[in-house]
Short mmCIF file of C-alpha atoms in Angstrom, two decimals:
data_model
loop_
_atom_site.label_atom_id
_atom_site.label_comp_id
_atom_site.label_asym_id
_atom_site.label_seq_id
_atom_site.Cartn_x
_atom_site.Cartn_y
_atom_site.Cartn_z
CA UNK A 1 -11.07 26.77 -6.58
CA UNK A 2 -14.85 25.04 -5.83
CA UNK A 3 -16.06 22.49 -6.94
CA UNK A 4 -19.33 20.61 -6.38
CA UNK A 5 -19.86 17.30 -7.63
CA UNK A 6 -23.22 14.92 -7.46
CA UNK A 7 -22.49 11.51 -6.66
CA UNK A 8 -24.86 8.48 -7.42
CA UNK A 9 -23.81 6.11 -4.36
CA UNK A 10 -20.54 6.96 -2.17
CA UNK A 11 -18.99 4.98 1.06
CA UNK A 12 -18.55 7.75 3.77
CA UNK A 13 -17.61 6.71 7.22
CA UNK A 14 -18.57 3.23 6.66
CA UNK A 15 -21.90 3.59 5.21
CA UNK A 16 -23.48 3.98 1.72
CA UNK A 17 -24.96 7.36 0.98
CA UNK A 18 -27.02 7.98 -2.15
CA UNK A 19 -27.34 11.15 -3.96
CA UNK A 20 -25.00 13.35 -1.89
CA UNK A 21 -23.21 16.41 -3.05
CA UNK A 22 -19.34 16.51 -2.52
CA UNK A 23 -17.88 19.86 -2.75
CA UNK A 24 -14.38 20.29 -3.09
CA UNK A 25 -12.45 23.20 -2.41
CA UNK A 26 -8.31 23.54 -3.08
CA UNK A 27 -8.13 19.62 -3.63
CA UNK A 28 -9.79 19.02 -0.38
CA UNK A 29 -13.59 17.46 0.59
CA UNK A 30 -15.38 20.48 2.61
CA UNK A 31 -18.76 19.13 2.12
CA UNK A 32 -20.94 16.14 1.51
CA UNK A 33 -24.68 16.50 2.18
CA UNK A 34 -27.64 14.52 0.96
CA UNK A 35 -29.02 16.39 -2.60
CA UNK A 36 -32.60 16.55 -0.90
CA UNK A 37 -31.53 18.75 1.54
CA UNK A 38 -34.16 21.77 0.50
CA UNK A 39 -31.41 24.38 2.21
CA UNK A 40 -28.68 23.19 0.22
CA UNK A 41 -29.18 25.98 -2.85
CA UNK A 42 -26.21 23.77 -5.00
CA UNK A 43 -28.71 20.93 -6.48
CA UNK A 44 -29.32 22.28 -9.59
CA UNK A 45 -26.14 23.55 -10.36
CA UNK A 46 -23.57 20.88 -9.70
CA UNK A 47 -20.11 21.18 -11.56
CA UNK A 48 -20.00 17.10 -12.17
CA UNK A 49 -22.16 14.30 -11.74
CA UNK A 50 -20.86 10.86 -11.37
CA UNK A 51 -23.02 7.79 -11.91
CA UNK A 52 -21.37 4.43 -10.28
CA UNK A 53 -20.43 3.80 -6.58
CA UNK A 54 -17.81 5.93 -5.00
CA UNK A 55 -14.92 4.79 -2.67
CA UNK A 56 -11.95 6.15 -1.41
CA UNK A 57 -8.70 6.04 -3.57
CA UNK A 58 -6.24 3.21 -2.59
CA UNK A 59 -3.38 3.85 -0.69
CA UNK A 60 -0.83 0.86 -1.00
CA UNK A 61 1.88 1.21 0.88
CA UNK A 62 4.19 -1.40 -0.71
CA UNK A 63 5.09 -0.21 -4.31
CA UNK A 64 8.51 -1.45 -5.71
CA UNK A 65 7.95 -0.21 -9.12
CA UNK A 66 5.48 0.25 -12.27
CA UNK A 67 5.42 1.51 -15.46
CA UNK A 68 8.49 -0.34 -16.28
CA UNK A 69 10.81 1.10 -14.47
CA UNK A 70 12.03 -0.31 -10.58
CA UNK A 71 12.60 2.38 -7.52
CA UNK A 72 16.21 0.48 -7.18
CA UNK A 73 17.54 0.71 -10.36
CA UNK A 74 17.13 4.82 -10.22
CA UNK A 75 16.11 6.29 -7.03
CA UNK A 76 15.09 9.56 -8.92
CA UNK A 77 12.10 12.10 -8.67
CA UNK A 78 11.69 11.54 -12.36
CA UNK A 79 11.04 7.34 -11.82
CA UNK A 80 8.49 8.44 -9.07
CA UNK A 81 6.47 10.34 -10.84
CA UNK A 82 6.07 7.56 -13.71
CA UNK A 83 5.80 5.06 -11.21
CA UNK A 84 3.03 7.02 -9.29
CA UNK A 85 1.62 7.64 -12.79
CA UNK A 86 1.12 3.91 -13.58
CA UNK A 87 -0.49 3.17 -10.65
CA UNK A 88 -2.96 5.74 -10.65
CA UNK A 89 -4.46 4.63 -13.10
CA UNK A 90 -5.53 1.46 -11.69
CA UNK A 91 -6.93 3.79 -8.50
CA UNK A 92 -3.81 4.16 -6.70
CA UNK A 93 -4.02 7.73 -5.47
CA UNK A 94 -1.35 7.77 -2.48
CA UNK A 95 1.37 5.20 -2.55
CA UNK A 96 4.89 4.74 -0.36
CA UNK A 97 7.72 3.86 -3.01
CA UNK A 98 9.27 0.69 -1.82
CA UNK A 99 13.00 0.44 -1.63
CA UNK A 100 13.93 -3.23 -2.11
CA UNK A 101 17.44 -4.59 0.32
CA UNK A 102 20.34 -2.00 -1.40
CA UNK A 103 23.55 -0.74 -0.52
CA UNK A 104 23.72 2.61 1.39
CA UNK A 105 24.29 4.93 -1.57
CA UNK A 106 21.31 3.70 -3.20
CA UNK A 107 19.29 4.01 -0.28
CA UNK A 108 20.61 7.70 0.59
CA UNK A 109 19.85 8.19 -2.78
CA UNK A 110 16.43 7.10 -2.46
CA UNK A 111 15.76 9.29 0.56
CA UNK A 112 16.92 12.34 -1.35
CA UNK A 113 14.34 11.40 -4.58
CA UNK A 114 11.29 11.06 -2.21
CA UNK A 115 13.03 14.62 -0.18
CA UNK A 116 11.84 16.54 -3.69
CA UNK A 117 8.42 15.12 -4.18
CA UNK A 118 7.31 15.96 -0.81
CA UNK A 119 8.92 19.20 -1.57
CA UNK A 120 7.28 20.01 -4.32
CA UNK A 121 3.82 18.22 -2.81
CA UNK A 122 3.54 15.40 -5.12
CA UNK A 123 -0.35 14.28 -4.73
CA UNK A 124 0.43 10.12 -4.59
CA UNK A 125 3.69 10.12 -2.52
CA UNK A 126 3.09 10.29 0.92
CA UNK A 127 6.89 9.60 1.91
CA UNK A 128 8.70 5.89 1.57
CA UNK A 129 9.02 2.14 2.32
CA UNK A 130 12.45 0.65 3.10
CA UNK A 131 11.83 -3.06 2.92
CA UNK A 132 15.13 -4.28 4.26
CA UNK A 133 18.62 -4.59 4.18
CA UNK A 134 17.74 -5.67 7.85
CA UNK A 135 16.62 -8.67 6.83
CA UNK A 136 16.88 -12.42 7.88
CA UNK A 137 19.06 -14.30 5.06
CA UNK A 138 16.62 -17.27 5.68
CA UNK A 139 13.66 -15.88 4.42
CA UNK A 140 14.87 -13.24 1.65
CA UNK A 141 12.83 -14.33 -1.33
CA UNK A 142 14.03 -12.13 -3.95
CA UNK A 143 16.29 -9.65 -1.54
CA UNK A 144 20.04 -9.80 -2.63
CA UNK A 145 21.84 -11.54 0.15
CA UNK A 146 25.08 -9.85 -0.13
CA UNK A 147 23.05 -6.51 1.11
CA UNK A 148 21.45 -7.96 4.25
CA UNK A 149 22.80 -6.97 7.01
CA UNK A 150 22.26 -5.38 10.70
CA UNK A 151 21.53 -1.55 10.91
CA UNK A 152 24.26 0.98 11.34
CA UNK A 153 24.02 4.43 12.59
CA UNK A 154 24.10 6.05 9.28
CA UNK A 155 21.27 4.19 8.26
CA UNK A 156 19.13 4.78 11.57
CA UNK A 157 19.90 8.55 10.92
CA UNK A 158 18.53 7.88 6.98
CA UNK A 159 15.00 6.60 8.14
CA UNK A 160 14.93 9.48 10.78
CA UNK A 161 15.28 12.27 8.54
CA UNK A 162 12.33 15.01 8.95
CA UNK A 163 12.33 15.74 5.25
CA UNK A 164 11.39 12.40 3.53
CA UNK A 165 7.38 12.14 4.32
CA UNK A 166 5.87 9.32 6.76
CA UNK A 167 8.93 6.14 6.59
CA UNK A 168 8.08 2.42 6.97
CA UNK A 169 10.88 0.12 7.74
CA UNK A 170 10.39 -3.48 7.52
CA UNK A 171 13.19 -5.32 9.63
CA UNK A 172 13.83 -8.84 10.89
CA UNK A 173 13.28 -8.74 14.65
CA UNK A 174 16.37 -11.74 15.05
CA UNK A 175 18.25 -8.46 13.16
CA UNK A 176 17.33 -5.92 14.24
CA UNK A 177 17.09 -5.24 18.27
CA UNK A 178 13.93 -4.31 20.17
CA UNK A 179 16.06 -1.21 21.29
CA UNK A 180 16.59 -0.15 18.34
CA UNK A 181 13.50 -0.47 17.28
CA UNK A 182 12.56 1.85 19.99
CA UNK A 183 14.94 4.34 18.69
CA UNK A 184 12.89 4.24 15.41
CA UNK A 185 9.43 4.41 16.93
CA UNK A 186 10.55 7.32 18.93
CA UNK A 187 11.43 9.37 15.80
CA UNK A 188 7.74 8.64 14.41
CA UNK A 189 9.29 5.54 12.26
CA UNK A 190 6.54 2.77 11.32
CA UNK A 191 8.23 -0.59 12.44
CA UNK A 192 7.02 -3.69 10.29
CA UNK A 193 8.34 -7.03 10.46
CA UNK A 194 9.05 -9.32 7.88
CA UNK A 195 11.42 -11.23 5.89
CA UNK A 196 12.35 -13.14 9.28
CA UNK A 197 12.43 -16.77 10.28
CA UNK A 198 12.30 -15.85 14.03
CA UNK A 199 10.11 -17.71 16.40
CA UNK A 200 6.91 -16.07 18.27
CA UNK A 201 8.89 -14.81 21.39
CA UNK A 202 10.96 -13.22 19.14
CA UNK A 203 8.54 -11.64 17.54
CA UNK A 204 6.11 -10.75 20.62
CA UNK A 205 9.38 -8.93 21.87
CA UNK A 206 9.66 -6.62 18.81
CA UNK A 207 5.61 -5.87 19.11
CA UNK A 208 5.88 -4.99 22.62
CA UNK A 209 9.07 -2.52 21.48
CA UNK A 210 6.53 -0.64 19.07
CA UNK A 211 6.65 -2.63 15.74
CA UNK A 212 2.90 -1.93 14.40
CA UNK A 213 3.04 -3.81 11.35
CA UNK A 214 3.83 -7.06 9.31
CA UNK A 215 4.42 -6.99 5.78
CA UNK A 216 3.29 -9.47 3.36
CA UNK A 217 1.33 -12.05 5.97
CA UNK A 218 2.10 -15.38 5.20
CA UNK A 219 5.04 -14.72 2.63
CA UNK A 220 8.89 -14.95 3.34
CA UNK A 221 8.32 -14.97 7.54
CA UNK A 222 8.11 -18.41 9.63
CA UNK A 223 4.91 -19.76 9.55
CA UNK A 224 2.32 -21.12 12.11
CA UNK A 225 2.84 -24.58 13.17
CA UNK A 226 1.45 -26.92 16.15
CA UNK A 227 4.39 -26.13 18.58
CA UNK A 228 6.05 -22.89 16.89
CA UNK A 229 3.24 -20.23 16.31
CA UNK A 230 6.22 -18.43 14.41
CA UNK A 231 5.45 -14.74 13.07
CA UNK A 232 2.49 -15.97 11.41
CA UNK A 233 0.81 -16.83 14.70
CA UNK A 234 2.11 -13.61 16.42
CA UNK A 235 0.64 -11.66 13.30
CA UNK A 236 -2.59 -13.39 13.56
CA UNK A 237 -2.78 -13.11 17.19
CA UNK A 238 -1.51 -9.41 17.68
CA UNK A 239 -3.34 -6.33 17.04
CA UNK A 240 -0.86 -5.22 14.18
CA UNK A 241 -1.86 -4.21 11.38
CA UNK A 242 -1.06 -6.94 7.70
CA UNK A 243 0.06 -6.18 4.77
CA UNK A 244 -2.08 -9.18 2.58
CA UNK A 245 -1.19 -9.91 -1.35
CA UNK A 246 -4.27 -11.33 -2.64
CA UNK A 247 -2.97 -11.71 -6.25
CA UNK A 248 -3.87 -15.77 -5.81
CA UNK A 249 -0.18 -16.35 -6.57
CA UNK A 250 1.29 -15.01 -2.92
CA UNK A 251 -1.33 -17.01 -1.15
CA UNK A 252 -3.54 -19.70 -1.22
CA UNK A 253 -7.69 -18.28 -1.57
CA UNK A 254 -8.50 -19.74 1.64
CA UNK A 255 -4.94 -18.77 3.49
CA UNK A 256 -6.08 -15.08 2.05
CA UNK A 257 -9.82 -15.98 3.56
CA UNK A 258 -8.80 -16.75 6.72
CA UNK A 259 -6.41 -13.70 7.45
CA UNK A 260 -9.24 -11.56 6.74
CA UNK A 261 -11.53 -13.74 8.96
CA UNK A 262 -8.98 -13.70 11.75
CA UNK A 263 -8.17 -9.83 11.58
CA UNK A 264 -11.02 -8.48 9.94
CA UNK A 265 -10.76 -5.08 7.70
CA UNK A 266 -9.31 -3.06 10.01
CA UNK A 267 -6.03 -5.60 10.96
CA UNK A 268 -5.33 -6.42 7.03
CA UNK A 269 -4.49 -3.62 4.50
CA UNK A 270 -3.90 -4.94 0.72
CA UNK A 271 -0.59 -4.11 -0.80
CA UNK A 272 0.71 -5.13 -4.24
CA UNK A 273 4.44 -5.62 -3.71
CA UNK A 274 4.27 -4.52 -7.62
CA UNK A 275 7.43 -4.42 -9.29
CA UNK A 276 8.24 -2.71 -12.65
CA UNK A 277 5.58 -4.90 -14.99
CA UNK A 278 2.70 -3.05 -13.17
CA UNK A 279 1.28 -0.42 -16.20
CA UNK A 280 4.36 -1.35 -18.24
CA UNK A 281 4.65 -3.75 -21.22
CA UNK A 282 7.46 -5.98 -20.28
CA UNK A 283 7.46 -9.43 -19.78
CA UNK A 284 11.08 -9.63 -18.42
CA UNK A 285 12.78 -6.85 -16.26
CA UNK A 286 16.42 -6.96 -14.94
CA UNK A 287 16.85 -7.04 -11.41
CA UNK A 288 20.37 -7.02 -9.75
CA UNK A 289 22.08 -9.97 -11.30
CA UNK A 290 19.11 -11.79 -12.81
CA UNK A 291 15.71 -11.31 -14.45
CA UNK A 292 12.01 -11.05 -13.18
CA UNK A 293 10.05 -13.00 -15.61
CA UNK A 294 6.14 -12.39 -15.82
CA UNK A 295 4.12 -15.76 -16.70
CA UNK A 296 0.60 -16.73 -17.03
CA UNK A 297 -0.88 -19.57 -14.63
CA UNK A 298 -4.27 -21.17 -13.61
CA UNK A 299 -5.50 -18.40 -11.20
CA UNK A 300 -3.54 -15.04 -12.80
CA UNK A 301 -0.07 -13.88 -13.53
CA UNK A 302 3.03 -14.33 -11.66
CA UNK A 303 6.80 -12.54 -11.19
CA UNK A 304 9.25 -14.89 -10.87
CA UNK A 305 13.01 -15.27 -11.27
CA UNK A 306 14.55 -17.99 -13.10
CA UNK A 307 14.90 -20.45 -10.24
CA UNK A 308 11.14 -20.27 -9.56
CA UNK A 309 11.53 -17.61 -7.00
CA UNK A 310 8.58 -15.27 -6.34
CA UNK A 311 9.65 -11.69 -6.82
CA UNK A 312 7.08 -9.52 -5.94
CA UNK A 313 4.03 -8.89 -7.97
CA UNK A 314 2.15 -7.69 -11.18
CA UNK A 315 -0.96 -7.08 -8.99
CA UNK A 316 -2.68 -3.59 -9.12
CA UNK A 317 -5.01 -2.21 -6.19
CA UNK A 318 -8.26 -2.37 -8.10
CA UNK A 319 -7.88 -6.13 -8.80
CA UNK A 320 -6.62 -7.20 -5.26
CA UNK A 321 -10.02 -5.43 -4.46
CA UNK A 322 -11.79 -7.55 -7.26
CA UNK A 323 -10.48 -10.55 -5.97
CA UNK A 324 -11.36 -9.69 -2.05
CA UNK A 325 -14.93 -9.33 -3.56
CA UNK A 326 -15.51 -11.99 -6.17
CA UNK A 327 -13.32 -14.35 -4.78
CA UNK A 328 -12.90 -14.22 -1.04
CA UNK A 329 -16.48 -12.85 -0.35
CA UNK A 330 -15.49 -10.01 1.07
CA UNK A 331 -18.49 -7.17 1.25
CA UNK A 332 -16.96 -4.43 -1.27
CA UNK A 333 -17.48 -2.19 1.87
CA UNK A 334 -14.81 -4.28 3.87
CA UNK A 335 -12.67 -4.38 0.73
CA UNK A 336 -12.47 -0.58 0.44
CA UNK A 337 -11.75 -0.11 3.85
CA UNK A 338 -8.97 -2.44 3.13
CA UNK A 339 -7.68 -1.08 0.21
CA UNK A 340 -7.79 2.58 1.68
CA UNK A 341 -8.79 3.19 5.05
CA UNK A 342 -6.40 0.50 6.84
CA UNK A 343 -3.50 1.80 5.60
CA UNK A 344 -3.91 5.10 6.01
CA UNK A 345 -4.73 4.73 9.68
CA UNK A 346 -1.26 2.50 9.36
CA UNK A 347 0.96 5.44 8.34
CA UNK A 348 -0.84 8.04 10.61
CA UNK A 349 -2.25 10.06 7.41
CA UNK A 350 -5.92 9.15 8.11
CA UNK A 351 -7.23 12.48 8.49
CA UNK A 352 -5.86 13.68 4.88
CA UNK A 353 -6.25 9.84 2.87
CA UNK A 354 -7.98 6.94 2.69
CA UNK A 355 -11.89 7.84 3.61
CA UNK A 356 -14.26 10.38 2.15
CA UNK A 357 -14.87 12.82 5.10
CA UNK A 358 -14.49 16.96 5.00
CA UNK A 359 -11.11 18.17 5.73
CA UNK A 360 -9.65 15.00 3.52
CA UNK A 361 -8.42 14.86 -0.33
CA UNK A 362 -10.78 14.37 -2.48
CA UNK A 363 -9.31 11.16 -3.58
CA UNK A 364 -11.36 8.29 -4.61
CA UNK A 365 -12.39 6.13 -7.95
CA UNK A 366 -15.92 5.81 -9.24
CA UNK A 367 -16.99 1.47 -10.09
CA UNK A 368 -19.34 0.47 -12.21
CA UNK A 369 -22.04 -2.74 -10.14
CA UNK A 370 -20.05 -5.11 -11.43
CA UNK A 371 -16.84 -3.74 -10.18
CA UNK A 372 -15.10 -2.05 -13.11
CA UNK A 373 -12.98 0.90 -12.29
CA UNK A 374 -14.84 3.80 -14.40
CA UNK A 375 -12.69 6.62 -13.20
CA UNK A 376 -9.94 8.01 -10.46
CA UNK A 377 -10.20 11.10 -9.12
CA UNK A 378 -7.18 12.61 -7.26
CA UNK A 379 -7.77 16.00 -5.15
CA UNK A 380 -11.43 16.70 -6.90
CA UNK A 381 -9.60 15.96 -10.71
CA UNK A 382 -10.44 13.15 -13.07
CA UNK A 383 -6.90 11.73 -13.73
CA UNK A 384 -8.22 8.78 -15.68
CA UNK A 385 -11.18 7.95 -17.57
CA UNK A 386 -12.35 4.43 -18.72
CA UNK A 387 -15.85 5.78 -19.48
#
């Protein structure tokens, strides 16, 4: 099926186009040329027109839960698709469900729930996130401790199945050994590091193995000091790419500032870390043997469990984009690129997410100038409205 749809102001490649036809064929961009082109013979008879600025759907690549419900606490195809469906509607278009530290059955289980939605070509789940159990016991935040532990073969043999979409696995390099890290890189696995309180050499030694990524900079990893650079420093210095939670709860404004200073939009990718509160309506959720507790505070909302501890986020992708903007003075182009781009050039998918280019999905949400999310459009359809 075609499509062709005028567009007021839309970020291709890095640069703002005005008045440009998109045309859309089978879910997919094959055209976008400037409406004053006298050859093109679609002006008049466009199938939509948008008003607002167009940018590519976000593609967050740590997603826990929304809608109320956690991946954990049912791995199944039905939790994915609500949890897909409440983040869409903040602009979320392509998302990796996030498997917090779990046993092995629950993590098996997992694999086979994200198995049938890239079966049966789910648009938002481009394949999954185990965050842990390889962990460091120091710097679990919210991760169960009894689950932590060092990687067996069964497990290795999980994250290299064929069948379960593009895998991220965040690991603890003092847990997890450059070699096997190899392993994991050689099967097409996307190494992050995280959760770890291991010093820089440490670290440098799992980056020069292949690890590509750190997940949540700042948070729950051993920070930068004046004779320990820590994973902080090796983050900052290296060319991976960081996952950055700019909910102001995660990080300080000007911690968030600087990280995008230092690595500039195409070293940072925001992430929400959301957990079940995300487009649900509960305060508390249950999580293992204790609660997650939402609570208002000076600069936003918070998730926390009853000792204080932070426990992931309420955060959607449109307002860590907000925030970039209005509060970090980030240039709305960076922040797309960002909130899309980054990531998808993180999980190897940029040809088919994350920019608006011919041969891609025709992905992307539609602002108003001061920043409200109008729409989301997901493979050339208007999935949600706020017109």
């Amino acid at each position: 099926m075609k499509k062709t749809i005028y567009v007021e102001s839309i970020l291709v490649k890095g640069e703002w186009k005005a008045q440009q036809i998109m045309t859309v064929e089978n879910g997919n961009i094959s055209t976008i040329v400037d409406s004053g082109d006298e050859e093109n013979s679609e002006i008049n008879s466009t199938d939509e027109r948008i008003t607002g600025t167009v940018i590519p759907g976000y593609v967050d690549t740590q997603v826990n839960g929304g809608g109320g419900v956690m991946f954990n606490h049912a791995p199944t195809l039905e939790n994915l698709h609500i949890i897909a469906d409440a983040h869409a509607q903040f602009g979320t278009t392509s998302l990796f469900p996030t498997l917090i530290t779990d046993d092995f059955a629950t993590i098996c289980s997992a694999a086979d729930a994200i198995s049938q939605a890239i079966r049966l070509n789910h648009p938002s789940i481009m394949g999954v996130h185990f965050e842990g159990p390889h962990l460091s016991v120091a710097k679990k935040g919210v991760h169960k401790a009894a689950h932590i532990r060092s990687m067996s073969d069964e497990e290795l043999a999980v994250y290299t199945r064929k069948d379960i979409g593009q895998v991220i696995v965040t690991v603890a390099p003092e847990n997890v050994s450059p070699e096997v890290i190899q392993a994991l890189v050689k099967e097409n696995v996307i190494v992050a590091l995280g959760h770890s309180n291991a010093p820089y050499e440490v670290v440098q030694r799992a980056l020069d193995a292949g690890a590509t990524g750190f997940t949540h900079l700042f948070n729950a990893m051993s920070p930068l000091t004046s004779r320990e650079p820590g994973m902080v420093g090796a983050a900052l210095l290296s060319d991976a790419i960081c996952g950055l939670i700019v909910d102001h709860q995660h990080l300080h404004k000007k911690s968030a500032e600087l990280a995008c200073k230092v690595k500039g939009e195409e070293g940072i990718m925001l992430v929400t870390d959301a957990m079940a509160h995300v487009g649900g309506t509960q305060d508390t959720v249950a999580f293992f043997d204790t609660n997650i507790t939402r609570t208002k505070t000076s600069t936003g909302e918070k998730l926390t469990t009853p000792d204080g501890t932070l426990a992931g986020s309420c955060l959607d992708m449109h307002s860590a984009l907000v925030h970039c903007v209005n509060d970090l003075g980030v240039p709305l182009k960076s922040a797309s690129v960002m909130a899309s781009t980054t990531a998808s050039y993180f999980t190897h998918s940029l040809d088919n997410i994350g920019q608006l280019v011919p041969g891609a999905a025709a992905n992307f949400v539609v602002l108003d100038d001061k920043l409200n999310l109008k729409s989301v459009w997901q493979q050339g359809v208007n999935i949600h409205n706020n017109d």
